[in-house]
Short mmCIF file of N, CA and C in Angstrom, two decimals:
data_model
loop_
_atom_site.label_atom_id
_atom_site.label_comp_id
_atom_site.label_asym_id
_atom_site.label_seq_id
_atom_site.Cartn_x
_atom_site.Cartn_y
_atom_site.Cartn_z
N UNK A 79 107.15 50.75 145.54
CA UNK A 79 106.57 49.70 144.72
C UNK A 79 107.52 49.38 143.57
N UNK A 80 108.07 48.24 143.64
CA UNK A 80 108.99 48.00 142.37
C UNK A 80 107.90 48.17 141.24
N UNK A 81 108.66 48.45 139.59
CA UNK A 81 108.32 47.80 138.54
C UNK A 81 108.06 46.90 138.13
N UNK A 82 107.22 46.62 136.95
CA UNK A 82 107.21 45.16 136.27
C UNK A 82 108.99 44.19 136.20
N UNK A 83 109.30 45.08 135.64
CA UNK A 83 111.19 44.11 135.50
C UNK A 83 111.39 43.81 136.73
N UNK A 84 111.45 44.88 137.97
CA UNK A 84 112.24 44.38 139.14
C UNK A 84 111.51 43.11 139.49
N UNK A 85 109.74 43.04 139.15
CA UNK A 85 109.25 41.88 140.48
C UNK A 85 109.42 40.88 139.15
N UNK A 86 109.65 40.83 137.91
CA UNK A 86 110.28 39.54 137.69
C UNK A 86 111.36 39.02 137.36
N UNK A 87 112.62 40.10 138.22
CA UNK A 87 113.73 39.76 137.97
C UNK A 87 113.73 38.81 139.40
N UNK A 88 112.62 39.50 140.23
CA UNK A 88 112.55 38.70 141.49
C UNK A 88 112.18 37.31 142.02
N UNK A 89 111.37 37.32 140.74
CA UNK A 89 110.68 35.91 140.00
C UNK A 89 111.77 34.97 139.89
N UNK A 90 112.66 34.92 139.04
CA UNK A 90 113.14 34.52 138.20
C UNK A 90 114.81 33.83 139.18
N UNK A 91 115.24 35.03 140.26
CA UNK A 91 116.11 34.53 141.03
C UNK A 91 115.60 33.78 142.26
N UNK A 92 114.36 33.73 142.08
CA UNK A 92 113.71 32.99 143.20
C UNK A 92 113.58 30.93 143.13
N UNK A 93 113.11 31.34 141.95
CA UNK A 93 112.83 29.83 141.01
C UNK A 93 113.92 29.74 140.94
N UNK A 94 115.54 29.81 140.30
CA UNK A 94 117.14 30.20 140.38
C UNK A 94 116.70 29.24 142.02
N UNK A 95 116.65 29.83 142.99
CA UNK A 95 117.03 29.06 144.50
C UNK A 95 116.57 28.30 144.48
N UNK A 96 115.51 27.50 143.61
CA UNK A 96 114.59 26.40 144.06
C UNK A 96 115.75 25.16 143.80
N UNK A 97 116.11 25.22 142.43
CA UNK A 97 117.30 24.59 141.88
C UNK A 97 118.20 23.96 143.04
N UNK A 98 118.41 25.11 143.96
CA UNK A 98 119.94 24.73 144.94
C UNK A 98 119.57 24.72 146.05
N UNK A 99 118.04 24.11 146.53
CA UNK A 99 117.73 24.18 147.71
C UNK A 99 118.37 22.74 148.51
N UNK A 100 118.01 21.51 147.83
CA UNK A 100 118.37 20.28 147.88
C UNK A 100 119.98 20.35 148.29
N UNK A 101 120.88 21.42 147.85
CA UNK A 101 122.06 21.22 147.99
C UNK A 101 122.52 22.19 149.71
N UNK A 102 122.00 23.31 149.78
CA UNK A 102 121.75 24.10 151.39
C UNK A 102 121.47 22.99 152.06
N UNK A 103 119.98 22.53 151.67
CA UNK A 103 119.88 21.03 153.05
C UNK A 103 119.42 19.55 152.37
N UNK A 104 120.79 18.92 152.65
CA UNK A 104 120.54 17.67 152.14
C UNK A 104 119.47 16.90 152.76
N UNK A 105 118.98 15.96 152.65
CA UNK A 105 118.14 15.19 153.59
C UNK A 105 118.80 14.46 154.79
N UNK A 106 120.18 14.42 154.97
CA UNK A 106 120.24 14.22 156.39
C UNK A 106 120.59 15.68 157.23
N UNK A 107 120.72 16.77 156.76
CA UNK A 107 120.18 17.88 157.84
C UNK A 107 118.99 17.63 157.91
N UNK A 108 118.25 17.57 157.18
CA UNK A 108 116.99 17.64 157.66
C UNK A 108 116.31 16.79 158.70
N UNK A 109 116.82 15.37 158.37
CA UNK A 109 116.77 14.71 159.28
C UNK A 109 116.95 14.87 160.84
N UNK A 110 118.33 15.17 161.03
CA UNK A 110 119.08 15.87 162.04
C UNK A 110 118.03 17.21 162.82
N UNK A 111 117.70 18.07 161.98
CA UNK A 111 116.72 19.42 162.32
C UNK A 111 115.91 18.49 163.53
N UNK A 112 114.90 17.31 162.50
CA UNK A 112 113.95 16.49 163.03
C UNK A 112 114.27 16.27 164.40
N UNK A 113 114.90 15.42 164.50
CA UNK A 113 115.65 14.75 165.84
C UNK A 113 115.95 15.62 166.74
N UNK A 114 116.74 16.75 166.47
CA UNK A 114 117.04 17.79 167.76
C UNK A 114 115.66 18.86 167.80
N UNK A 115 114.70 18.80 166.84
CA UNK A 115 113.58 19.49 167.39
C UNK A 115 112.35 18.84 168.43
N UNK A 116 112.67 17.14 168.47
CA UNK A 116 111.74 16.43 168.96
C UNK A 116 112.72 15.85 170.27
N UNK A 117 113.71 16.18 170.39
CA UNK A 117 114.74 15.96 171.58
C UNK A 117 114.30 17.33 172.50
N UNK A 118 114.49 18.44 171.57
CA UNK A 118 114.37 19.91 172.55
C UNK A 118 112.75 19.93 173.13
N UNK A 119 111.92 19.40 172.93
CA UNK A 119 110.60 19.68 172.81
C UNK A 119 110.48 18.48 174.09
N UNK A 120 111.18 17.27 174.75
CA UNK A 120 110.58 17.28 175.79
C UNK A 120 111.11 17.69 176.63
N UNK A 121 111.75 18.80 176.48
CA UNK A 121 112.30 19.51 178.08
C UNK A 121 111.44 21.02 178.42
N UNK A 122 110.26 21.40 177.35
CA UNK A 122 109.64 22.34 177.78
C UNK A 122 108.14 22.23 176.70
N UNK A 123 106.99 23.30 177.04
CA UNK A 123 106.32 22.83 176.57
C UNK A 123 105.90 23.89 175.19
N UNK A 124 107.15 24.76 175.09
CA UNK A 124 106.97 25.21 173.83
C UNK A 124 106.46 24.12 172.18
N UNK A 125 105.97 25.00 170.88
CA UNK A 125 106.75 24.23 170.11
C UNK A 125 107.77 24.85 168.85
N UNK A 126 108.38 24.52 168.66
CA UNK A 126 109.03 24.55 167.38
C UNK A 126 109.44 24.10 166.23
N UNK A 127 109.24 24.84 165.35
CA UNK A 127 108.96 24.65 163.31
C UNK A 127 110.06 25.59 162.52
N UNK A 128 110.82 24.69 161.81
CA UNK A 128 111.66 25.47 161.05
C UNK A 128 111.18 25.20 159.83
N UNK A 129 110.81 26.00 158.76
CA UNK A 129 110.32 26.05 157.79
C UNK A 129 111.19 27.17 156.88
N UNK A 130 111.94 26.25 155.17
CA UNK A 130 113.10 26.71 154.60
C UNK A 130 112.00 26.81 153.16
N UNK A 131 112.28 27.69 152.41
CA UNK A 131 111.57 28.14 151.29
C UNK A 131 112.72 28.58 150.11
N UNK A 132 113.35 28.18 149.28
CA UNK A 132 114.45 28.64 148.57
C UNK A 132 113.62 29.97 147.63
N UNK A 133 112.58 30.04 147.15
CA UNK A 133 112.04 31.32 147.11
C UNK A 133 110.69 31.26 147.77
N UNK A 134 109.77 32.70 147.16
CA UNK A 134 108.75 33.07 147.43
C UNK A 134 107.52 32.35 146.46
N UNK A 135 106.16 32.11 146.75
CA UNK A 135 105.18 31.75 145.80
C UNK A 135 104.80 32.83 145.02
N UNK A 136 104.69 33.10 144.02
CA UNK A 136 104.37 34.00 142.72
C UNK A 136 103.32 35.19 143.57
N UNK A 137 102.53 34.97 143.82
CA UNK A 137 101.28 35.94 144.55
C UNK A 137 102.29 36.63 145.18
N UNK A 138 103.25 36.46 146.39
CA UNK A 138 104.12 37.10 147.09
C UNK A 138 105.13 37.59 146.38
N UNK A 139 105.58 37.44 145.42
CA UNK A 139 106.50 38.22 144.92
C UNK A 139 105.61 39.45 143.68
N UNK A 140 104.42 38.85 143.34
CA UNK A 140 103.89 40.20 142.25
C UNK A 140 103.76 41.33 143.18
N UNK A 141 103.04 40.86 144.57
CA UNK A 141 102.69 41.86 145.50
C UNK A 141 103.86 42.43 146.28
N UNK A 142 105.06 42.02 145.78
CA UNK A 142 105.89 42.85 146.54
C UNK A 142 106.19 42.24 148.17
N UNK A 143 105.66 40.96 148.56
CA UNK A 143 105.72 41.09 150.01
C UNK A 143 107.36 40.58 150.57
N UNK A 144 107.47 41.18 151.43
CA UNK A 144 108.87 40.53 152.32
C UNK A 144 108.59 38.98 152.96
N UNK A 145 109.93 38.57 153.56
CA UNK A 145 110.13 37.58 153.82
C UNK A 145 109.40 37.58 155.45
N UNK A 146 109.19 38.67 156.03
CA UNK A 146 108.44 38.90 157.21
C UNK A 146 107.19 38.59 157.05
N UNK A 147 106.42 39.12 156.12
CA UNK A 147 105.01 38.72 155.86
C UNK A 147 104.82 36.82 155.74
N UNK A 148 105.58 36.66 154.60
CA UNK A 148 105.62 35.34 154.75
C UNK A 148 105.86 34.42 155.70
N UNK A 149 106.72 34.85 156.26
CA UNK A 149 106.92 34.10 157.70
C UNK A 149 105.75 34.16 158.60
N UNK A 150 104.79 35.59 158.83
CA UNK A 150 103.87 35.56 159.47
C UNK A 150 102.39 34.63 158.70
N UNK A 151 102.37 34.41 157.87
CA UNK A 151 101.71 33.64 157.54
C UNK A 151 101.68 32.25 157.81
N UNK A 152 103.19 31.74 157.37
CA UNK A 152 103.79 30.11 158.04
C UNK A 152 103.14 30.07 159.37
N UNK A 153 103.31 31.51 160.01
CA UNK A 153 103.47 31.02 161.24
C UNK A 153 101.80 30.46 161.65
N UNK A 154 100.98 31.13 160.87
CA UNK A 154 99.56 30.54 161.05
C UNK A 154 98.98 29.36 160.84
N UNK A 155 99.56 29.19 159.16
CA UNK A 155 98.97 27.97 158.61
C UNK A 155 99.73 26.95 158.86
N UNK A 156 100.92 27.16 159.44
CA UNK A 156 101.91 25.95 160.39
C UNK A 156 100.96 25.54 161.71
N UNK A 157 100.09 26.63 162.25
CA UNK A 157 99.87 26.46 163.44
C UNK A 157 100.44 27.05 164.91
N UNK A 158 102.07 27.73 164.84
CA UNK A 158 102.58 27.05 165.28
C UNK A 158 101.94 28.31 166.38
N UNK A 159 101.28 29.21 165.94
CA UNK A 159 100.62 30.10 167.21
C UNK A 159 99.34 29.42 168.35
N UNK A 160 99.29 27.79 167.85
CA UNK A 160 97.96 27.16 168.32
C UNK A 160 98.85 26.42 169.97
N UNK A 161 99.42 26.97 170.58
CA UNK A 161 100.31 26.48 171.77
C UNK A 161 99.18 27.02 173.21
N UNK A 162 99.19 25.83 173.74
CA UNK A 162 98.05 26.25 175.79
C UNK A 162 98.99 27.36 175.66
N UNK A 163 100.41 27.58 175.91
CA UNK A 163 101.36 28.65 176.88
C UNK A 163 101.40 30.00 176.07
N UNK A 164 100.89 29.85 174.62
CA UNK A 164 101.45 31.12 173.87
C UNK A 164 102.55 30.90 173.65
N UNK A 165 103.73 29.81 173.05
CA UNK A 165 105.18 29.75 173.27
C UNK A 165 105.87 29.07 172.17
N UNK A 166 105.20 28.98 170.91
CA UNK A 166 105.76 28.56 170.03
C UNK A 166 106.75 29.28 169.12
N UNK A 167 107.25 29.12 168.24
CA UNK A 167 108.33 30.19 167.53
C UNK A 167 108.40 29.31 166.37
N UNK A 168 108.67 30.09 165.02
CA UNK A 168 108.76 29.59 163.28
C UNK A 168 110.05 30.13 163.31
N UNK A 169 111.13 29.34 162.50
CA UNK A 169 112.47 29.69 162.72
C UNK A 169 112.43 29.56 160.78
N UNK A 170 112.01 30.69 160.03
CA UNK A 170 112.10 30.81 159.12
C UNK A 170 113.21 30.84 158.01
N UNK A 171 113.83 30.62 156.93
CA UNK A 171 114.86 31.06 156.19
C UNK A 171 114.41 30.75 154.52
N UNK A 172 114.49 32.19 153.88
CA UNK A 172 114.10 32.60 152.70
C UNK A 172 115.52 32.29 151.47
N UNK A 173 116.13 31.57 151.23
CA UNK A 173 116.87 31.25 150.22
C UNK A 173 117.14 32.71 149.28
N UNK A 174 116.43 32.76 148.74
CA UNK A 174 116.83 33.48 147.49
C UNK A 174 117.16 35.19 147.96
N UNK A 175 116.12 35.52 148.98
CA UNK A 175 116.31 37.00 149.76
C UNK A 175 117.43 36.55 150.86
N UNK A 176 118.02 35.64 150.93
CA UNK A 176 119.06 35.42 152.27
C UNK A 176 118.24 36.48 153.52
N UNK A 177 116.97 35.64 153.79
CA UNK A 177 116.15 36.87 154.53
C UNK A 177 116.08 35.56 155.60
N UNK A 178 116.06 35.66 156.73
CA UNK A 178 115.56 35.26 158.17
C UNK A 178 114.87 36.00 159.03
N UNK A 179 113.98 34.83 159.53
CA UNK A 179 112.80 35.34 160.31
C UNK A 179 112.57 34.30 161.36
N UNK A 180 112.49 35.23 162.54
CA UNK A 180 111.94 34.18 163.56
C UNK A 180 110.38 34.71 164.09
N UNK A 181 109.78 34.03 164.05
CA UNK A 181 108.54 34.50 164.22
C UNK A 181 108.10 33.81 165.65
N UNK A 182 108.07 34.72 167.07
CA UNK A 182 107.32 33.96 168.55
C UNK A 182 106.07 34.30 168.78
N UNK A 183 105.82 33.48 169.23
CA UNK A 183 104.49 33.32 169.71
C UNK A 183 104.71 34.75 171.41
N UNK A 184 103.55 35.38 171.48
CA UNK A 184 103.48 36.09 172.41
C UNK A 184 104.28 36.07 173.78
N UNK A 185 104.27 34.79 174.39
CA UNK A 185 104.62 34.60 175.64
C UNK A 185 105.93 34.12 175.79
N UNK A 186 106.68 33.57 174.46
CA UNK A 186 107.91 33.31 174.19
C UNK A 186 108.29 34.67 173.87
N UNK A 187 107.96 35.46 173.08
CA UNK A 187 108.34 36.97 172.58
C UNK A 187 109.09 37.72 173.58
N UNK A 188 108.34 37.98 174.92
CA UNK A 188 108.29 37.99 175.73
C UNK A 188 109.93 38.40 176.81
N UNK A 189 110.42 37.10 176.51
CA UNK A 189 110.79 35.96 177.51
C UNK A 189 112.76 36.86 176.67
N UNK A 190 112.36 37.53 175.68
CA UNK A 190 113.82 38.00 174.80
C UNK A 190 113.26 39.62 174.84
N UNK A 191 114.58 40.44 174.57
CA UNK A 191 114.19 41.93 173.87
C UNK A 191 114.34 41.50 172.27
N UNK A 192 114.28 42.91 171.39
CA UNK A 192 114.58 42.23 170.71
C UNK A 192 115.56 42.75 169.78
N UNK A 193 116.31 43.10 170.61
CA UNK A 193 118.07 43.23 170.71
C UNK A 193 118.50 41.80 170.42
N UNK A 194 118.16 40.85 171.55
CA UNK A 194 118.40 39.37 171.71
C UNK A 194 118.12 38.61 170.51
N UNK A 195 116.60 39.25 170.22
CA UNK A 195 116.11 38.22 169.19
C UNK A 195 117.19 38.46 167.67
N UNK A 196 117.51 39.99 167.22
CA UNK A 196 118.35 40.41 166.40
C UNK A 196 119.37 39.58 166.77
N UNK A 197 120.48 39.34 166.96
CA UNK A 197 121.67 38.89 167.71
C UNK A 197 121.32 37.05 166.90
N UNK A 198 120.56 36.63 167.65
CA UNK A 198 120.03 35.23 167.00
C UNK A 198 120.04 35.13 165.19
N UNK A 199 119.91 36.29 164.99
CA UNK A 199 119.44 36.11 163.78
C UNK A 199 120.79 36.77 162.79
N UNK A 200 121.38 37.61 163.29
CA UNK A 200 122.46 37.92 162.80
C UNK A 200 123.78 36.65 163.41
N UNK A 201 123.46 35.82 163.96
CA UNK A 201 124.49 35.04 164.39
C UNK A 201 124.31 33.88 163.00
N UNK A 202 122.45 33.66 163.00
CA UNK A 202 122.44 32.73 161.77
C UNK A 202 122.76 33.01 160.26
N UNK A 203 123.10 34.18 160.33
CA UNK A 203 123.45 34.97 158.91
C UNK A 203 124.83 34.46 158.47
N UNK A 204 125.75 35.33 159.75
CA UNK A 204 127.05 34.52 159.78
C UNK A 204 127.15 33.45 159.04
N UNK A 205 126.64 32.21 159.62
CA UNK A 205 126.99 31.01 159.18
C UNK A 205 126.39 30.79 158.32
N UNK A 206 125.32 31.37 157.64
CA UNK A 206 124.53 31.16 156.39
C UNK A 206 125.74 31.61 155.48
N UNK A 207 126.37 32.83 155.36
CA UNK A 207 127.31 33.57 154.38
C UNK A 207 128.52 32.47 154.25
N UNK A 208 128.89 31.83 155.47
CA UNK A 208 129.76 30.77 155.10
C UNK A 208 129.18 29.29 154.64
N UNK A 209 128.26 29.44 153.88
CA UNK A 209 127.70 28.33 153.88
C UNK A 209 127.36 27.07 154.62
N UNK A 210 127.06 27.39 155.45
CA UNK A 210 126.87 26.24 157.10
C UNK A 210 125.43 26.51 157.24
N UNK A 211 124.72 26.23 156.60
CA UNK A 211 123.68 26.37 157.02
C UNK A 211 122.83 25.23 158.12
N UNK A 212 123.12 24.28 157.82
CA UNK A 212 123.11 23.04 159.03
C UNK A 212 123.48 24.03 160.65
N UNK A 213 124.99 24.76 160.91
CA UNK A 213 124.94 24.88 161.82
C UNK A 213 124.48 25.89 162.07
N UNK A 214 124.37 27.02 161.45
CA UNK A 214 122.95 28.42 161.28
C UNK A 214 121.82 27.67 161.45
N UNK A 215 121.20 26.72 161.42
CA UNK A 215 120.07 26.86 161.81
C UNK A 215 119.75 25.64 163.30
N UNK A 216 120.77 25.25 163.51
CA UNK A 216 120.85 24.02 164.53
C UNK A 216 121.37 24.97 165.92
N UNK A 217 122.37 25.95 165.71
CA UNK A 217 122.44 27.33 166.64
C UNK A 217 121.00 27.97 167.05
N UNK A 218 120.54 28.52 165.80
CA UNK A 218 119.37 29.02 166.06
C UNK A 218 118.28 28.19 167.16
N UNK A 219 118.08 26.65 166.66
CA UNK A 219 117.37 25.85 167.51
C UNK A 219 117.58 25.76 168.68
N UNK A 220 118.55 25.38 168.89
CA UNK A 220 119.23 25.66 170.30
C UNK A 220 118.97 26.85 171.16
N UNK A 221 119.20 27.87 170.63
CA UNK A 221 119.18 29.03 171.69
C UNK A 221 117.58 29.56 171.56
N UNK A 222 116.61 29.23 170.79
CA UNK A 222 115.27 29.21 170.92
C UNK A 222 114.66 28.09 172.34
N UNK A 223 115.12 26.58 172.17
CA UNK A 223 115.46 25.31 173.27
C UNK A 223 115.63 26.46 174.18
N UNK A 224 116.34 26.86 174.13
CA UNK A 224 117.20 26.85 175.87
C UNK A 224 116.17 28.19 176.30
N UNK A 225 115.80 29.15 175.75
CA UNK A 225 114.54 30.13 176.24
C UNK A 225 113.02 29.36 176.59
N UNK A 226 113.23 28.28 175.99
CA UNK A 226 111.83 27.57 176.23
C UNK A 226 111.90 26.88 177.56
N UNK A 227 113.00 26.19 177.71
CA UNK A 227 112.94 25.56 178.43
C UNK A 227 113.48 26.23 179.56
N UNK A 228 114.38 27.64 179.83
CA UNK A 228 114.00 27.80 180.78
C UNK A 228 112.76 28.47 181.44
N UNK A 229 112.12 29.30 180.56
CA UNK A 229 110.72 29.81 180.56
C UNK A 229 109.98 29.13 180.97
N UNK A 230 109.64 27.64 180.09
CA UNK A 230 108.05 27.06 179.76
C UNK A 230 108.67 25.41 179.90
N UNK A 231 109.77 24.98 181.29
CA UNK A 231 109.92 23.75 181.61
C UNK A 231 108.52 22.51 181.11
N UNK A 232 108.84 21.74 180.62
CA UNK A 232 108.30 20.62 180.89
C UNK A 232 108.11 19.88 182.30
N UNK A 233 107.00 19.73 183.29
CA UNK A 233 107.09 19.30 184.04
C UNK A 233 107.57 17.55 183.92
N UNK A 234 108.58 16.86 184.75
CA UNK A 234 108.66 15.76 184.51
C UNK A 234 107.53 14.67 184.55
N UNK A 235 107.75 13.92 183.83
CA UNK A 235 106.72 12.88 183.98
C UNK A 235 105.31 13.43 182.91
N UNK A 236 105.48 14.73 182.19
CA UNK A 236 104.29 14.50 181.75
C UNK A 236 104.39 14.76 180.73
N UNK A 237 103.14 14.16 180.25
CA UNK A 237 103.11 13.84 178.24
C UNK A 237 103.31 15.08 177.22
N UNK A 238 103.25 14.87 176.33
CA UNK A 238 103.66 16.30 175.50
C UNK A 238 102.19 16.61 175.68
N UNK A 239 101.61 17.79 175.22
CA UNK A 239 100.21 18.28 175.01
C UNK A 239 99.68 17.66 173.50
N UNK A 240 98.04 18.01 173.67
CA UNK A 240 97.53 17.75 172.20
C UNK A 240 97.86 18.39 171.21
N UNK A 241 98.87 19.74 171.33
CA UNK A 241 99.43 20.47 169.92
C UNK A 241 100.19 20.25 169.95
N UNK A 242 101.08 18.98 169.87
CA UNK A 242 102.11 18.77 169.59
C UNK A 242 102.09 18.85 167.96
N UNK A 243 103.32 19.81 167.17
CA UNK A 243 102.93 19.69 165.76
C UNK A 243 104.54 18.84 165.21
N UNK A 244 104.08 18.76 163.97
CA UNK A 244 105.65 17.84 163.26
C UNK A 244 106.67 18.34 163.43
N UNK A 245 107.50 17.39 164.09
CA UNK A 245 109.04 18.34 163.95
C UNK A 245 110.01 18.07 162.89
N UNK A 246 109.46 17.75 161.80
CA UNK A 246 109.72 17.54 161.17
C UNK A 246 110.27 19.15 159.93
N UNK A 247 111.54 19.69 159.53
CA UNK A 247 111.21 20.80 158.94
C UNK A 247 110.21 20.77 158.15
N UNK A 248 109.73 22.18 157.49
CA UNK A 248 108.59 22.11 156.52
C UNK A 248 109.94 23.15 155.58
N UNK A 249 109.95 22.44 153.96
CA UNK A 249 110.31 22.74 152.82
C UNK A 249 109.62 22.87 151.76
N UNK A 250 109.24 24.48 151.37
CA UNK A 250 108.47 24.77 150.42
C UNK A 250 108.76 24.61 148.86
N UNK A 251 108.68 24.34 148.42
CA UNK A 251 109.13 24.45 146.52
C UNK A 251 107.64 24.74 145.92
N UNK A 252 108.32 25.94 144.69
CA UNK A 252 107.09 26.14 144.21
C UNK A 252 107.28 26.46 143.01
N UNK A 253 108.25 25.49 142.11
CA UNK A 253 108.51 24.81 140.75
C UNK A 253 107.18 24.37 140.63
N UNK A 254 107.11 24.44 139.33
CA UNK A 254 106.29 23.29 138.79
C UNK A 254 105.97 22.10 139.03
N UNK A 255 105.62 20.90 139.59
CA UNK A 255 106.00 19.47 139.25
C UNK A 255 106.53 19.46 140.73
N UNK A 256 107.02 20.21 141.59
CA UNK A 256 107.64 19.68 142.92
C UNK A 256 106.28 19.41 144.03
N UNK A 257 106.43 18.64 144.85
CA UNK A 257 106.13 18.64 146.03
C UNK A 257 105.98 19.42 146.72
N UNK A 258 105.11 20.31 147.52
CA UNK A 258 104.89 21.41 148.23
C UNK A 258 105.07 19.98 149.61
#
């Protein structure tokens, strides 16, 4: 259990990332994310949500929680566990903890060890440390794509399902005055 100082030194470099989140992903990565998540999505019937947080919300950092917990939460109130196949996946990234998380849905889980799934995630580190985060997380998309689709094909000719969710990334800020 950290101390009072550590969880608001934790505070404090967290709000610090909120500052330089805008500059990690401009609005045309984000854009870009959009487009290749709604391109990958009709070739199988997974779904996928990348959701970027430059820190943690205050409750999560008094309590000490990791970037795992949080992610498992996204992964609820995103939805993205509400899939017919069981096959969705949250392709998480924590700014300020340089923490990544991929969070699958059961039947995608599955489908990797998680040797594999490590490997994914240490590949997006890489390019996070060189500041590429565009292609750290457009890698990541991809090789999530390509397990879906060979797993959980889209049959041709047919419509996406009723859970289809936004593919749009989800970007948390939890400044004052920002936009959640």
């Amino acid at each position: 259990m950290r101390n009072v100082f550590q969880r608001f030194a934790r505070l404090v470099r967290h709000r610090w990332a909120e500052m330089h989140l805008r500059k990690a992903l401009p609005p045309a990565t984000l854009k870009e994310l959009e487009t290749l998540i709604a391109k990958s999505e009709l070739g199988h019937t997974g779904q996928v949500r990348i959701c970027v947080e430059a820190g943690l919300p205050f409750s999560y950092i008094w309590r000490d929680a990791s970037a795992r917990q949080r992610a498992i939460t996204l992964f609820g109130k995103l939805r993205v566990w509400d899939t017919e196949h069981n096959n969705g996946a949250l392709i998480y990234l924590l700014l300020a903890d340089h923490a990544i998380e991929i969070v699958a849905d059961r039947a995608l889980d599955r489908t990797m060890s998680a040797e594999q799934w490590q490997t994914l995630i240490s590949d997006m580190q890489s390019a996070f440390q060189s500041g590429h985060f565009s292609v750290g997380l457009v890698t990541a998309l991809e090789r999530v794509s390509q397990q879906l689709t060979h797993h959980f094909p889209r049959k041709t000719g047919s419509a996406s399902d009723d859970t289809n969710l936004p593919d749009a990334p989800v970007v948390q800020h939890h400044l004052p005055g920002r936009k959640q």
